Coordinates of C-alpha atoms in Angstrom, one line a residue:
M1 CA 71.9 134.6 75.2
F2 CA 68.8 136.0 73.3
T3 CA 69.1 139.6 72.0
P4 CA 66.0 141.4 70.9
P5 CA 66.0 142.4 67.2
H6 CA 66.7 146.0 66.3
R7 CA 63.7 146.0 64.0
G8 CA 60.2 145.9 65.4
V9 CA 58.5 142.6 66.4
R10 CA 55.0 142.9 65.0
D11 CA 51.9 140.9 65.8
A12 CA 48.2 141.5 65.2
D13 CA 47.7 144.1 67.9
N14 CA 51.0 145.9 68.7
V15 CA 54.5 146.7 67.5
I16 CA 57.5 146.9 69.8
V17 CA 60.3 149.0 68.4
Q18 CA 63.9 149.2 69.9
T19 CA 66.0 152.3 69.2
D20 CA 69.3 152.6 71.2
Q21 CA 68.0 150.5 74.1
Y22 CA 64.8 152.6 74.3
F23 CA 61.5 151.0 73.3
V24 CA 58.4 152.6 72.0
I25 CA 55.1 150.8 72.2
S26 CA 52.6 151.5 69.6
A27 CA 49.3 149.7 70.1
H28 CA 46.8 149.7 67.4
Y29 CA 43.3 148.7 68.5
H30 CA 40.1 148.4 66.5
S31 CA 37.2 150.6 67.6
L32 CA 35.6 149.0 70.6
G33 CA 32.2 150.5 70.3
R34 CA 29.5 150.3 73.0
S35 CA 28.4 147.0 71.7
R36 CA 31.8 145.3 72.3
K37 CA 31.5 142.4 74.8
P38 CA 33.4 142.7 78.1
Q39 CA 35.5 139.7 77.4
C40 CA 36.9 141.5 74.3
L41 CA 38.2 144.2 76.6
R42 CA 39.7 141.6 78.9
V43 CA 41.4 139.9 76.0
S44 CA 42.9 143.2 74.9
C45 CA 44.1 143.9 78.4
C46 CA 45.7 140.5 78.6
R47 CA 47.4 141.1 75.3
L48 CA 48.6 144.5 76.6
L49 CA 49.9 142.9 79.8
L50 CA 51.8 140.3 77.8
A51 CA 53.3 143.1 75.8
V52 CA 54.4 144.9 78.9
L53 CA 56.0 141.7 80.3
A54 CA 57.8 141.2 77.0
L55 CA 58.9 144.8 77.2
V56 CA 60.4 144.2 80.7
G57 CA 62.1 141.1 79.6
C58 CA 63.5 142.8 76.6
F59 CA 64.9 145.6 78.9
G60 CA 66.5 143.0 81.1
I61 CA 67.9 140.9 78.2
G62 CA 68.9 144.0 76.3
S63 CA 70.9 145.3 79.3
A64 CA 73.2 142.4 78.9
R65 CA 75.0 144.5 76.4
G66 CA 76.1 146.8 79.2
D67 CA 77.5 146.3 82.6
L68 CA 74.2 146.3 84.4
W69 CA 73.0 142.8 83.6
N70 CA 71.8 141.2 86.8
V71 CA 68.6 139.5 87.8
G72 CA 69.6 138.5 91.3
L73 CA 69.3 134.9 92.3
L74 CA 67.8 134.0 88.9
Y75 CA 71.0 134.7 87.0
D76 CA 74.2 136.6 87.6
H77 CA 77.6 136.7 86.0
F78 CA 80.4 138.5 87.9
P79 CA 84.2 138.6 88.3
L80 CA 85.8 136.8 91.2
T81 CA 86.9 138.9 94.1
R82 CA 89.8 137.0 95.7
E83 CA 91.2 135.5 92.5
A84 CA 91.3 136.3 88.8
G85 CA 88.4 134.7 87.1
W86 CA 84.6 134.7 86.5
R87 CA 81.6 133.0 88.1
T88 CA 78.1 132.5 86.9
E89 CA 75.3 131.7 89.3
A90 CA 71.7 130.9 88.5
V91 CA 68.5 129.6 90.2
G92 CA 69.7 130.7 93.6
P93 CA 72.2 128.2 95.1
F94 CA 71.4 125.4 92.7
F95 CA 73.7 126.2 89.8
Y96 CA 77.1 127.8 89.3
Q97 CA 80.0 127.8 86.9
Q98 CA 83.4 129.2 87.8
T99 CA 86.6 129.9 85.8
R100 CA 89.8 130.5 87.8
D101 CA 93.2 130.5 86.2
S102 CA 93.3 127.0 84.5
D103 CA 90.6 125.6 86.8
R104 CA 87.0 125.1 85.6
T105 CA 84.1 124.2 87.9
L106 CA 80.5 123.3 87.0
A107 CA 78.2 122.4 89.9
V108 CA 74.5 121.9 90.7
P109 CA 74.5 121.7 94.5
P110 CA 74.0 119.4 96.3
F111 CA 73.6 117.0 93.4
F112 CA 77.0 117.2 91.7
S113 CA 80.1 119.2 91.1
D114 CA 82.8 118.8 88.5
T115 CA 86.2 120.5 88.7
Q116 CA 89.0 120.2 86.2
G117 CA 92.5 121.8 86.0
T118 CA 94.5 121.8 82.8
E119 CA 97.8 123.2 84.2
T120 CA 98.2 120.5 87.0
D121 CA 96.1 117.9 85.1
F122 CA 93.6 117.0 87.8
H123 CA 89.8 116.2 87.8
E124 CA 87.5 116.0 90.7
F125 CA 83.8 114.9 90.5
D126 CA 81.3 114.5 93.4
L127 CA 77.8 113.1 93.1
L128 CA 75.6 113.7 96.2
Y129 CA 78.8 114.0 98.2
P130 CA 80.0 111.9 100.0
L131 CA 77.9 109.2 98.2
L132 CA 80.1 109.0 95.1
T133 CA 83.4 110.7 94.4
Y134 CA 86.0 110.7 91.6
D135 CA 89.5 112.0 91.9
R136 CA 92.2 112.0 89.3
F137 CA 95.7 113.5 89.4
G138 CA 97.7 112.7 86.3
S139 CA 97.4 109.0 85.6
E140 CA 96.2 108.2 89.2
Y141 CA 92.5 108.0 89.6
R142 CA 89.9 106.7 92.1
W143 CA 86.1 106.2 92.0
Q144 CA 84.6 105.7 95.5
L145 CA 81.1 104.9 96.7
I146 CA 80.7 105.8 100.4
Q147 CA 84.1 104.3 101.3
L148 CA 82.8 100.8 100.5
L149 CA 83.0 100.3 96.7
S150 CA 85.9 101.8 94.8
F151 CA 87.7 101.7 91.5
A152 CA 91.3 103.0 91.3
G153 CA 94.2 102.9 89.0
G154 CA 97.5 104.5 87.9
Q155 CA 101.1 103.4 87.6
T156 CA 103.7 101.9 89.9
Q157 CA 107.1 103.5 90.4
E158 CA 108.3 101.5 87.5
E159 CA 105.5 103.1 85.3
I160 CA 103.6 99.8 85.1
P161 CA 99.8 100.5 84.8
K162 CA 97.5 98.9 87.3
S163 CA 93.8 99.0 88.3
R164 CA 92.0 98.2 91.5
F165 CA 88.5 97.2 92.4
T166 CA 87.4 97.0 96.1
V167 CA 84.2 96.1 97.9
F168 CA 85.5 96.9 101.4
P169 CA 86.0 94.8 103.4
L170 CA 84.9 91.7 101.4
Y171 CA 86.5 91.8 98.0
F172 CA 89.9 93.2 96.8
Q173 CA 91.3 93.0 93.2
Q174 CA 94.2 94.4 91.3
R175 CA 95.1 93.9 87.6
S176 CA 98.2 94.9 85.7
P177 CA 100.0 93.9 82.5
D178 CA 102.7 92.6 84.9
P179 CA 101.3 89.4 86.6
Q180 CA 103.5 90.1 89.6
H181 CA 101.2 93.0 90.5
N182 CA 98.0 91.0 90.2
Y183 CA 96.0 89.9 93.3
T184 CA 92.5 88.8 94.3
A185 CA 91.0 88.4 97.8
L186 CA 87.5 87.3 98.8
L187 CA 87.0 87.5 102.6
P188 CA 86.8 85.2 104.5
F189 CA 87.5 82.4 102.0
Y190 CA 90.8 83.0 100.2
G191 CA 93.0 86.0 99.3
H192 CA 96.4 87.4 98.3
L193 CA 97.0 91.2 98.7
K194 CA 99.9 93.5 98.0
N195 CA 100.5 96.9 99.6
R196 CA 97.1 96.9 101.2
L197 CA 96.0 97.4 104.9
F198 CA 99.4 98.7 105.9
R199 CA 101.2 95.5 104.8
S200 CA 103.5 94.7 101.9
E201 CA 101.7 91.3 101.3
I202 CA 98.8 89.4 102.9
D203 CA 97.8 85.8 102.3
F204 CA 94.8 84.2 104.0
V205 CA 92.7 81.1 103.8
L206 CA 89.4 80.8 105.7
W207 CA 90.2 83.9 107.7
P208 CA 90.9 84.0 110.6
L209 CA 92.0 80.4 110.4
Y210 CA 95.2 81.3 108.5
V211 CA 96.7 84.7 107.7
K212 CA 100.3 85.4 106.6
S213 CA 101.5 89.1 106.3
V214 CA 104.7 90.8 105.3
R215 CA 105.6 94.2 106.6
G216 CA 108.4 96.4 105.3
R217 CA 109.8 94.1 102.5
A218 CA 113.5 94.5 102.0
A219 CA 115.0 94.8 98.5
D220 CA 117.7 92.2 98.9
S221 CA 117.6 90.2 102.1
S222 CA 118.1 86.4 102.7
Q223 CA 117.8 84.4 105.8
D224 CA 117.6 80.9 107.2
D225 CA 113.9 80.5 108.2
V226 CA 113.1 77.8 110.7
A227 CA 109.7 77.5 109.1
A228 CA 111.3 76.2 105.9
A229 CA 111.1 72.8 107.5
L230 CA 107.4 73.0 107.2
A231 CA 107.3 72.6 103.5
G232 CA 104.5 74.0 101.4
R233 CA 103.3 77.4 100.2
W234 CA 101.6 78.4 103.4
L235 CA 104.7 78.4 105.4
S236 CA 107.3 79.4 102.8
P237 CA 109.4 82.3 104.2
Q238 CA 109.1 85.7 102.6
S239 CA 112.2 87.8 102.2
G240 CA 111.4 90.9 104.2
E241 CA 111.9 92.6 107.6
V242 CA 108.9 91.0 109.3
T243 CA 106.8 88.0 108.2
T244 CA 104.0 86.9 110.5
Y245 CA 102.0 83.6 110.2
N246 CA 98.7 83.7 112.1
Y247 CA 96.6 80.7 113.1
L248 CA 93.2 81.5 114.5
Y249 CA 94.1 85.2 114.4
P250 CA 94.9 86.7 116.8
F251 CA 95.5 83.9 119.2
F252 CA 98.6 82.1 117.8
H253 CA 101.3 83.4 115.5
L254 CA 104.9 82.8 114.3
R255 CA 107.0 85.7 113.2
Y256 CA 110.3 85.8 111.3
G257 CA 112.5 88.4 109.7
D258 CA 116.0 89.7 109.4
G259 CA 117.5 88.5 112.6
L260 CA 114.0 88.1 114.1
K261 CA 112.2 85.1 115.5
G262 CA 109.0 85.2 117.6
W263 CA 105.9 83.3 118.7
Q264 CA 102.8 84.1 120.6
F265 CA 99.9 82.1 122.2
W266 CA 97.8 85.1 123.0
P267 CA 96.9 86.1 125.7
L268 CA 98.8 83.4 127.7
L269 CA 102.4 83.6 126.7
G270 CA 104.6 85.0 123.9
H271 CA 108.3 85.7 123.1
E272 CA 110.0 87.7 120.3
H273 CA 113.8 88.3 119.8
K274 CA 115.6 90.4 117.2
E275 CA 119.3 90.7 116.7
V276 CA 121.0 94.0 115.8
T277 CA 121.1 94.1 111.9
T278 CA 122.1 96.6 109.2
R279 CA 120.6 97.6 105.9
T280 CA 121.3 100.1 103.1
N281 CA 118.8 102.9 102.9
S282 CA 117.5 104.7 99.9
W283 CA 120.5 107.1 100.0
G284 CA 123.0 104.3 99.8
D285 CA 124.1 104.6 103.4
E286 CA 124.3 101.7 105.8
E287 CA 122.1 102.1 108.9
I288 CA 121.7 100.1 112.1
L289 CA 118.4 98.4 112.8
P290 CA 118.2 98.0 116.6
G291 CA 117.3 94.7 118.3
H292 CA 114.8 93.9 120.9
D293 CA 113.7 91.1 123.3
K294 CA 110.1 90.8 124.4
W295 CA 108.2 88.5 126.8
L296 CA 104.5 88.6 127.6
A297 CA 102.3 86.5 130.0
V298 CA 98.6 86.7 130.7
W299 CA 98.4 89.8 128.6
P300 CA 97.9 92.6 129.6
L301 CA 99.0 91.7 133.1
F302 CA 102.7 91.1 132.6
A303 CA 105.3 92.0 130.0
H304 CA 109.0 92.5 129.9
Q305 CA 110.7 94.3 127.0
E306 CA 114.3 95.3 126.1
R307 CA 114.2 97.7 123.1
E308 CA 116.7 99.8 121.1
I309 CA 119.5 97.2 121.7
G310 CA 122.7 98.2 119.9
T311 CA 121.9 102.0 120.1
D312 CA 123.2 104.6 122.6
N313 CA 119.8 104.6 124.4
P314 CA 118.8 100.9 125.2
E315 CA 115.4 100.7 127.0
R316 CA 114.2 98.2 129.6
Q317 CA 110.5 98.1 130.5
Q318 CA 108.5 95.8 132.7
F319 CA 105.0 95.9 134.1
L320 CA 102.9 93.7 136.4
L321 CA 99.5 95.4 136.4
P322 CA 98.1 96.9 138.4
F323 CA 101.1 96.8 140.8
Y324 CA 103.9 98.5 138.9
N325 CA 105.2 99.7 135.6
Y326 CA 108.7 100.9 135.1
L327 CA 111.0 102.1 132.2
R328 CA 114.8 102.5 132.4
S329 CA 117.1 104.0 129.9
P330 CA 120.1 106.3 129.8
R331 CA 117.9 109.2 128.8
R332 CA 114.7 108.6 130.7
D333 CA 113.4 106.8 133.9
S334 CA 109.7 106.4 134.6
T335 CA 108.0 104.4 137.4
S336 CA 104.2 103.9 138.0
Y337 CA 102.6 102.3 141.1
L338 CA 99.0 101.0 141.1
W339 CA 98.7 101.9 137.4
P340 CA 96.6 103.5 136.0
F341 CA 95.1 105.2 139.1
G342 CA 98.3 105.5 141.2
L343 CA 101.5 107.5 141.3
T344 CA 103.8 108.0 138.2
I345 CA 107.3 109.6 138.6
T346 CA 109.3 110.5 135.5
D347 CA 112.8 111.9 135.2
D348 CA 113.7 112.9 131.6
R349 CA 117.4 113.6 131.4
E350 CA 117.4 114.3 127.7
K351 CA 114.6 117.0 127.9
Q352 CA 115.6 118.0 131.4
Y353 CA 112.4 117.9 133.4
H354 CA 110.9 116.0 136.4
E355 CA 107.2 115.0 136.3
V356 CA 104.8 113.6 138.9
G357 CA 101.4 112.3 138.1
A358 CA 98.8 111.0 140.5
P359 CA 97.0 109.6 138.6
W360 CA 98.7 110.2 135.3
P361 CA 97.5 111.8 133.0
L362 CA 94.7 113.4 135.0
I363 CA 96.7 115.1 137.7
V364 CA 100.2 116.0 136.5
F365 CA 102.9 118.5 137.6
A366 CA 106.2 118.8 135.7
R367 CA 109.1 121.2 136.1
G368 CA 112.3 121.6 134.1
E369 CA 113.9 123.4 131.2
G370 CA 112.3 121.1 128.7
K371 CA 108.7 120.9 130.0
T372 CA 106.4 122.7 132.4
V373 CA 103.0 121.2 133.3
S374 CA 100.3 122.0 135.9
R375 CA 97.2 119.9 135.2
V376 CA 94.1 118.9 137.2
W377 CA 91.7 117.4 134.7
P378 CA 89.1 118.6 133.8
F379 CA 89.4 121.8 135.7
I380 CA 92.6 123.5 134.5
S381 CA 95.8 122.7 132.7
Q382 CA 98.9 124.7 131.6
A383 CA 101.6 122.7 129.6
K384 CA 104.5 124.1 127.7
T385 CA 107.7 122.9 126.0
D386 CA 110.2 124.6 123.7
S387 CA 107.8 124.4 120.7
L388 CA 104.4 123.4 122.1
Q389 CA 101.9 125.0 124.5
S390 CA 98.6 123.4 125.5
D391 CA 96.1 124.9 128.0
F392 CA 92.5 124.2 129.0
F393 CA 89.9 125.5 131.4
L394 CA 86.9 123.3 132.4
W395 CA 87.7 121.0 129.5
P396 CA 86.3 121.1 126.8
L397 CA 84.8 124.5 127.6
Y398 CA 88.1 126.3 126.7
K399 CA 91.1 124.9 124.9
Y400 CA 94.3 126.7 123.7
N401 CA 97.1 125.2 121.6
R402 CA 100.2 126.8 120.1
L403 CA 102.9 125.4 117.9
Q404 CA 106.2 127.1 117.0
V405 CA 108.3 125.3 114.4
G406 CA 111.1 127.1 112.5
E407 CA 109.6 130.3 111.1
L408 CA 106.0 129.3 111.6
D409 CA 103.9 130.3 114.7
R410 CA 100.4 128.8 114.9
D411 CA 97.8 129.1 117.7
R412 CA 94.3 127.9 118.1
I413 CA 91.5 128.7 120.6
R414 CA 88.5 126.4 120.9
L415 CA 85.3 126.5 122.9
L416 CA 83.3 123.3 123.3
F417 CA 85.4 121.5 120.6
F418 CA 84.2 123.2 117.3
L419 CA 81.4 125.5 118.6
Y420 CA 83.9 128.3 118.4
S421 CA 87.4 128.1 116.9
E422 CA 90.0 130.8 116.1
V423 CA 93.3 129.9 114.3
N424 CA 96.1 132.3 113.7
E425 CA 99.3 131.6 111.8
Q426 CA 102.3 133.8 111.3
N427 CA 105.4 133.4 109.1
F428 CA 108.3 135.2 110.8
E429 CA 110.4 135.2 107.7
S430 CA 107.9 136.9 105.5
G431 CA 106.0 138.7 108.3
K432 CA 102.7 137.6 106.7
T433 CA 99.8 136.2 108.8
Q434 CA 96.7 134.2 108.0
A435 CA 93.7 133.5 110.2
R436 CA 90.4 131.6 110.4
T437 CA 87.4 132.0 112.8
D438 CA 84.4 129.7 113.0
L439 CA 81.2 129.9 115.1
W440 CA 79.1 126.9 114.5
P441 CA 76.6 127.0 112.8
L442 CA 76.5 130.8 112.3
F443 CA 79.5 131.7 110.3
T444 CA 83.0 131.0 109.0
W445 CA 85.7 133.6 108.2
R446 CA 89.2 133.1 106.8
R447 CA 92.1 135.3 105.6
N448 CA 95.1 133.8 103.8
F449 CA 98.7 135.0 103.8
D450 CA 98.0 137.4 100.9
G451 CA 95.3 139.2 103.0
R452 CA 92.4 137.9 100.9
S453 CA 89.4 137.2 103.1
R454 CA 86.0 135.6 102.9
L455 CA 83.0 135.7 105.4
Q456 CA 80.1 133.2 105.1
I457 CA 76.8 133.1 107.0
L458 CA 75.6 130.3 107.8
A459 CA 78.1 127.4 108.2
P460 CA 76.8 124.1 109.7
L461 CA 79.5 121.9 108.2
E462 CA 82.5 124.1 107.6
P463 CA 83.6 124.4 111.3
V464 CA 83.5 120.6 111.6
L465 CA 85.3 119.9 108.3
P466 CA 87.3 123.1 107.8
N467 CA 89.6 122.0 104.9
S468 CA 87.1 120.0 102.8
K469 CA 86.9 121.3 99.2
S470 CA 84.0 118.9 98.5
V471 CA 81.9 120.5 101.3
E472 CA 82.8 123.9 99.9
R473 CA 81.8 123.0 96.4
N474 CA 78.7 120.9 97.0
W475 CA 77.1 122.0 100.2
S476 CA 78.3 125.5 101.2
P477 CA 76.3 127.3 98.4
L478 CA 73.0 126.0 99.8
W479 CA 73.3 127.8 103.2
S480 CA 75.5 130.7 102.3
L481 CA 72.9 133.4 103.1
W482 CA 75.6 136.1 103.2
R483 CA 79.0 136.2 101.5
A484 CA 81.6 138.9 101.8
E485 CA 85.0 138.8 100.1
H486 CA 87.9 141.2 100.0
N487 CA 91.2 141.3 98.1
P488 CA 93.5 144.0 99.4
Q489 CA 96.0 143.4 96.6
T490 CA 93.5 144.6 93.9
A491 CA 91.4 146.7 96.3
T492 CA 88.3 144.8 95.3
A493 CA 85.4 143.7 97.5
S494 CA 81.9 142.1 97.1
Q495 CA 78.9 141.3 99.2
S496 CA 76.0 139.0 98.4
L497 CA 72.8 138.4 100.3
L498 CA 70.4 135.6 99.6
W499 CA 72.2 134.2 96.6
N500 CA 72.6 137.6 94.9
L501 CA 69.1 138.9 95.6
Y502 CA 71.3 141.8 96.8
R503 CA 74.8 142.1 95.4
H504 CA 77.4 144.8 95.7
E505 CA 80.8 145.0 94.0
S506 CA 83.5 147.6 94.3
T507 CA 86.9 148.2 92.6
P508 CA 89.2 151.3 92.8
T509 CA 87.5 152.8 89.8
A510 CA 83.9 151.5 89.8
K511 CA 81.0 150.3 91.9
K512 CA 78.1 148.1 91.1
C513 CA 74.9 147.3 93.1
S514 CA 71.8 145.2 92.3
L515 CA 68.7 144.5 94.3
L516 CA 65.5 142.4 93.9
F517 CA 66.2 140.4 90.8
G518 CA 67.9 143.4 89.2
I519 CA 64.8 145.7 89.5
F520 CA 67.0 148.3 91.1
Q521 CA 70.6 148.5 89.7
Y522 CA 73.3 151.1 90.1
Q523 CA 76.7 151.4 88.6
S524 CA 79.3 154.2 88.8
G525 CA 82.6 154.6 87.0
T526 CA 85.2 157.3 86.8
A527 CA 83.0 159.6 84.6
T528 CA 79.4 158.3 84.6
R529 CA 76.7 156.9 86.8
H530 CA 74.1 154.4 85.5
W531 CA 70.7 153.7 87.1
R532 CA 68.0 151.2 86.2
V533 CA 64.6 151.0 88.0
F534 CA 62.4 148.2 86.7
Y535 CA 65.0 147.7 84.0
L536 CA 64.4 151.2 82.6
P537 CA 67.7 153.1 82.3
F538 CA 68.3 156.5 83.7
G539 CA 71.4 158.7 83.5
R540 CA 73.9 159.0 80.6
L541 CA 75.0 155.7 79.2
D542 CA 78.5 155.1 77.9
A543 CA 79.0 155.4 74.2
A544 CA 81.1 152.3 74.1
P545 CA 80.9 149.2 76.3
S546 CA 83.5 148.8 79.0
P547 CA 86.3 146.2 78.6
A548 CA 84.7 144.3 81.5
A549 CA 81.5 144.1 79.6
D550 CA 83.2 142.8 76.5
S551 CA 84.9 140.1 78.5
R552 CA 81.5 138.9 79.6

């Protein structure tokens, strides 16, 4: 930052001298005389005006030594209110730099933002979010271009490094020093994938002509696979819970696994059967994997299923649409006639309630210890269980939800989806509460469990994406016309209008106010008051700068 010299700055026409932050202008002019041309006077006036502007600038810059440095939305440097740290803002909403604990953020909204944390070793970078994003946590990283092109890398659980490149959904690639972790896929021609698209492995050739997928690979499993008779790589069995071979996906498939065999010629006919098996879980305990038997014909018209075989609650379900659909089990019975617009009757013996829907789920009435429902959609609904409550009136005009789990109680009120939203959470163990209120697109307000709060006006994206840090970093500064923050733990508060064109800060021992690019500034402490009007100081100034000023 530039600081004016203590000695005078001399030019041909004037001398500016600074003494203890006060300036004396001494202008030396030659005798004008009556014969001087008018332009000479204009030149002298211009020179005098430039000197005055330089004087004002020196006042503003020189005040950086004190605690009154502020030029509004052009530049401001101030302590954070809700956390320990500092923030610098300049050029309105288009630049800020923030330091908070071990986190550092540099941003030029909406073009980019860069956040790094040394304590938790993370790095987040956004360029024209959500166009390009970069996220790193430890050794795991990911570059992503609008969800289509991405670079990612890190380590496996065995600490083997790997890197990925994806052009979704056409090209997939992974490379690692261990060749077992390598794969390449180019849709629709040929590919081999591992741990992608919710499958342990995927092989395909001329998709959808041939696709083989493995789901939930077991660590040590062996089985006799009937497909072994069909020699060759494309029908070699994989050791896992479920291996599916698709031909002309999704019309025909063969499926094998631990005690599992199945086939399907969709939508005409299909059958799948699984025996009761056991496996050793990650805790070293043996657990039962239930069996099932499934038939389908002219899907979705007819299906018969027997599930959870080998457990204490085997289920049998059958439907022939639209005539009937029934479910029978020791814990629950449910029958539907003329589904989905007819009558549904449910008896849940486990949760102890009786429910009638006609048609379900539009008109539902349930009574019992475990559940109470009165619903006539979209007019009114009241539903409640031991831990959940869901009500609405003229859906989606008014919606209320409540969740009680352990020591946490959370409720939410919504009007027209996200037009208005109010969330309240309470921890019964600590007795603390937190809340959030959004009125789209006018404002968003939140208070955490420590009581620290923040109000922002306007908020066109925050109610729709309430937990997006990238929106808060890259877009929120552009439309935050008013910001108000409060920290009851330190008794500090701050308010900002039009990107610090007006700013007010208060602590238990001091207050600070700035208006119109710092033209009007006021600061008070325990013993003194400071004023500046057009950067000219009034009132007694401190003999020594405050600790807060030194830290700046």
